[in-house]
Amino acid sequence: MATFTLDDWDYDDTSPDKYILNGWTGSSTETEIYIPGEYSGRQVSVKDLKIFPSSMTHLQLEEVSGKKVQLETTNLSESFRYRSKIIHIDLSGLDTGNVTNMYRMFDGCSGLTSVDVSGFDTGNVTNMSCMFNECSGLTSVDVSRFDMTNV
């Protein structure tokens, strides 16, 4: 997996304890993206999940030092919709505790063969409609820990 550097990102560092990634500025041909939950002693947060380059085939968000990657949004609707180049997504290190919408999150990811959502906290999610629609390459997804109470 690729290494993480702030050089590839438009980011906000005005908070002394957090980096907020707003958008990708690195190579337009980058295929592997890695984001740790902590970098240089600061929490890492992403504006949303639509900030990645269209060339991306692999994504890993990793919990580091007990810190998951934070989100600056509660809406993950259509985050990866029609991103057919994506093969592997590991979101086990993403904090989804405040997320309310996962509508069509992976819709149309026909090249996706593996996705790790084992760390998802779905207790506040109200919409998961068509979340894995047209993900014809997926053979299995472990959603056994999903809390569907509010869906």
mmCIF file of C-alpha atoms in Angstrom:
data_model
loop_
_atom_site.group_PDB
_atom_site.id
_atom_site.type_symbol
_atom_site.label_atom_id
_atom_site.label_comp_id
_atom_site.label_asym_id
_atom_site.label_seq_id
_atom_site.Cartn_x
_atom_site.Cartn_y
_atom_site.Cartn_z
ATOM 1 C CA MET A 1 0.000 0.000 0.000
ATOM 2 C CA ALA A 2 1.122 3.560 -0.641
ATOM 3 C CA THR A 3 2.547 5.696 2.134
ATOM 4 C CA PHE A 4 0.902 8.811 3.508
ATOM 5 C CA THR A 5 2.201 12.333 3.031
ATOM 6 C CA LEU A 6 0.422 15.668 3.289
ATOM 7 C CA ASP A 7 2.124 16.760 0.054
ATOM 8 C CA ASP A 8 -0.610 14.964 -1.919
ATOM 9 C CA TRP A 9 -3.503 16.768 -0.248
ATOM 10 C CA ASP A 10 -5.271 20.085 0.026
ATOM 11 C CA TYR A 11 -5.643 20.174 3.793
ATOM 12 C CA ASP A 12 -6.592 22.400 6.699
ATOM 13 C CA ASP A 13 -4.197 22.435 9.634
ATOM 14 C CA THR A 14 -5.600 25.414 11.549
ATOM 15 C CA SER A 15 -6.540 23.151 14.459
ATOM 16 C CA PRO A 16 -3.392 22.271 16.458
ATOM 17 C CA ASP A 17 -4.508 18.673 16.966
ATOM 18 C CA LYS A 18 -6.062 17.755 13.592
ATOM 19 C CA TYR A 19 -5.444 17.645 9.840
ATOM 20 C CA ILE A 20 -8.572 17.840 7.663
ATOM 21 C CA LEU A 21 -8.054 16.451 4.152
ATOM 22 C CA ASN A 22 -10.193 18.470 1.725
ATOM 23 C CA GLY A 23 -9.091 17.100 -1.617
ATOM 24 C CA TRP A 24 -6.479 15.156 -3.554
ATOM 25 C CA THR A 25 -3.712 17.220 -5.213
ATOM 26 C CA GLY A 26 -1.254 14.395 -5.894
ATOM 27 C CA SER A 27 -0.703 12.500 -9.112
ATOM 28 C CA SER A 28 -3.773 12.054 -11.301
ATOM 29 C CA THR A 29 -2.626 8.489 -11.953
ATOM 30 C CA GLU A 30 -2.263 7.363 -8.319
ATOM 31 C CA THR A 31 -3.914 3.990 -7.790
ATOM 32 C CA GLU A 32 -3.239 3.245 -4.112
ATOM 33 C CA ILE A 33 -4.327 5.612 -1.342
ATOM 34 C CA TYR A 34 -3.509 5.124 2.334
ATOM 35 C CA ILE A 35 -4.726 7.344 5.173
ATOM 36 C CA PRO A 36 -3.819 6.779 8.827
ATOM 37 C CA GLY A 37 -6.018 7.895 11.722
ATOM 38 C CA GLU A 38 -3.070 9.760 13.188
ATOM 39 C CA TYR A 39 -0.192 11.555 11.496
ATOM 40 C CA SER A 40 2.617 13.463 13.234
ATOM 41 C CA GLY A 41 0.709 13.332 16.512
ATOM 42 C CA ARG A 42 -2.487 14.809 15.021
ATOM 43 C CA GLN A 43 -5.873 13.278 14.287
ATOM 44 C CA VAL A 44 -6.552 12.835 10.561
ATOM 45 C CA SER A 45 -9.997 13.713 9.247
ATOM 46 C CA VAL A 46 -11.451 13.677 5.722
ATOM 47 C CA LYS A 47 -13.973 16.175 4.353
ATOM 48 C CA ASP A 48 -15.910 13.294 2.798
ATOM 49 C CA LEU A 49 -15.179 10.150 0.787
ATOM 50 C CA LYS A 50 -15.577 11.792 -2.637
ATOM 51 C CA ILE A 51 -12.109 13.405 -2.467
ATOM 52 C CA PHE A 52 -10.074 10.587 -4.010
ATOM 53 C CA PRO A 53 -8.590 10.530 -7.541
ATOM 54 C CA SER A 54 -10.579 8.736 -10.247
ATOM 55 C CA SER A 55 -7.536 6.533 -10.936
ATOM 56 C CA MET A 56 -7.728 4.963 -7.452
ATOM 57 C CA THR A 57 -7.991 1.177 -7.343
ATOM 58 C CA HIS A 58 -7.097 0.552 -3.674
ATOM 59 C CA LEU A 59 -8.026 2.519 -0.556
ATOM 60 C CA GLN A 60 -7.062 1.834 3.035
ATOM 61 C CA LEU A 61 -8.108 3.912 6.037
ATOM 62 C CA GLU A 62 -6.266 2.597 9.073
ATOM 63 C CA GLU A 63 -6.698 3.047 12.789
ATOM 64 C CA VAL A 64 -3.368 4.241 14.247
ATOM 65 C CA SER A 65 -2.573 4.659 17.943
ATOM 66 C CA GLY A 66 -6.228 3.998 18.760
ATOM 67 C CA LYS A 67 -7.416 6.768 16.421
ATOM 68 C CA LYS A 68 -9.670 6.085 13.453
ATOM 69 C CA VAL A 69 -9.875 8.413 10.463
ATOM 70 C CA GLN A 70 -12.594 10.965 11.291
ATOM 71 C CA LEU A 71 -15.275 12.300 8.951
ATOM 72 C CA GLU A 72 -16.330 15.922 8.536
ATOM 73 C CA THR A 73 -19.717 14.797 7.206
ATOM 74 C CA THR A 74 -22.606 12.589 8.281
ATOM 75 C CA ASN A 75 -23.569 11.803 4.674
ATOM 76 C CA LEU A 76 -21.727 9.048 2.804
ATOM 77 C CA SER A 77 -24.369 8.849 0.094
ATOM 78 C CA GLU A 78 -22.871 7.931 -3.315
ATOM 79 C CA SER A 79 -19.309 8.185 -1.963
ATOM 80 C CA PHE A 80 -17.889 5.691 -4.453
ATOM 81 C CA ARG A 81 -20.802 5.505 -6.912
ATOM 82 C CA TYR A 82 -19.794 4.281 -10.370
ATOM 83 C CA ARG A 83 -16.111 4.079 -9.432
ATOM 84 C CA SER A 84 -15.656 0.888 -11.469
ATOM 85 C CA LYS A 85 -11.826 0.986 -11.257
ATOM 86 C CA ILE A 86 -11.862 0.366 -7.526
ATOM 87 C CA ILE A 87 -10.781 -3.184 -6.656
ATOM 88 C CA HIS A 88 -10.202 -3.115 -2.883
ATOM 89 C CA ILE A 89 -11.491 -0.809 -0.149
ATOM 90 C CA ASP A 90 -10.564 -1.195 3.515
ATOM 91 C CA LEU A 91 -12.608 1.220 5.619
ATOM 92 C CA SER A 92 -12.145 -0.667 8.890
ATOM 93 C CA GLY A 93 -10.246 2.345 10.265
ATOM 94 C CA LEU A 94 -13.001 4.887 9.498
ATOM 95 C CA ASP A 95 -15.083 6.364 12.320
ATOM 96 C CA THR A 96 -18.692 6.213 11.095
ATOM 97 C CA GLY A 97 -20.345 6.807 14.464
ATOM 98 C CA ASN A 98 -22.026 10.053 13.329
ATOM 99 C CA VAL A 99 -22.990 8.900 9.827
ATOM 100 C CA THR A 100 -26.720 8.886 9.053
ATOM 101 C CA ASN A 101 -26.779 8.185 5.294
ATOM 102 C CA MET A 102 -25.044 5.412 3.323
ATOM 103 C CA TYR A 103 -27.414 5.474 0.338
ATOM 104 C CA ARG A 104 -25.745 4.023 -2.797
ATOM 105 C CA MET A 105 -22.355 4.267 -1.097
ATOM 106 C CA PHE A 106 -20.705 1.638 -3.342
ATOM 107 C CA ASP A 107 -23.322 1.577 -6.125
ATOM 108 C CA GLY A 108 -21.860 0.665 -9.509
ATOM 109 C CA CYS A 109 -18.438 -0.394 -8.187
ATOM 110 C CA SER A 110 -18.422 -3.322 -10.583
ATOM 111 C CA GLY A 111 -14.658 -3.896 -10.250
ATOM 112 C CA LEU A 112 -14.786 -4.066 -6.458
ATOM 113 C CA THR A 113 -13.727 -7.534 -5.311
ATOM 114 C CA SER A 114 -13.196 -6.901 -1.590
ATOM 115 C CA VAL A 115 -14.457 -4.363 0.904
ATOM 116 C CA ASP A 116 -13.789 -4.256 4.645
ATOM 117 C CA VAL A 117 -16.505 -2.440 6.572
ATOM 118 C CA SER A 118 -15.964 -4.458 9.753
ATOM 119 C CA GLY A 119 -15.277 -1.354 11.838
ATOM 120 C CA PHE A 120 -18.433 0.500 10.816
ATOM 121 C CA ASP A 121 -20.628 1.901 13.578
ATOM 122 C CA THR A 122 -24.038 2.053 11.891
ATOM 123 C CA GLY A 123 -26.153 2.849 14.945
ATOM 124 C CA ASN A 124 -27.154 6.290 13.594
ATOM 125 C CA VAL A 125 -27.606 5.294 9.944
ATOM 126 C CA THR A 126 -31.165 5.653 8.638
ATOM 127 C CA ASN A 127 -30.601 4.907 4.927
ATOM 128 C CA MET A 128 -28.540 2.066 3.448
ATOM 129 C CA SER A 129 -30.664 1.617 0.339
ATOM 130 C CA CYS A 130 -28.733 0.236 -2.653
ATOM 131 C CA MET A 131 -25.476 0.403 -0.666
ATOM 132 C CA PHE A 132 -23.852 -2.419 -2.661
ATOM 133 C CA ASN A 133 -26.002 -2.217 -5.800
ATOM 134 C CA GLU A 134 -24.243 -3.383 -8.991
ATOM 135 C CA CYS A 135 -21.134 -4.566 -7.129
ATOM 136 C CA SER A 136 -20.957 -7.657 -9.318
ATOM 137 C CA GLY A 137 -17.333 -8.454 -8.384
ATOM 138 C CA LEU A 138 -18.080 -8.825 -4.670
ATOM 139 C CA THR A 139 -18.575 -12.390 -3.534
ATOM 140 C CA SER A 140 -19.106 -11.621 0.150
ATOM 141 C CA VAL A 141 -19.347 -8.694 2.556
ATOM 142 C CA ASP A 142 -19.332 -9.103 6.319
ATOM 143 C CA VAL A 143 -22.086 -6.881 7.715
ATOM 144 C CA SER A 144 -22.708 -9.057 10.759
ATOM 145 C CA ARG A 145 -21.835 -6.186 13.116
ATOM 146 C CA PHE A 146 -24.115 -3.658 11.439
ATOM 147 C CA ASP A 147 -26.741 -2.169 13.762
ATOM 148 C CA MET A 148 -29.828 -1.861 11.573
ATOM 149 C CA THR A 149 -32.099 -0.525 14.320
ATOM 150 C CA ASN A 150 -32.641 2.889 12.675
ATOM 151 C CA VAL A 151 -32.458 1.798 9.033
#
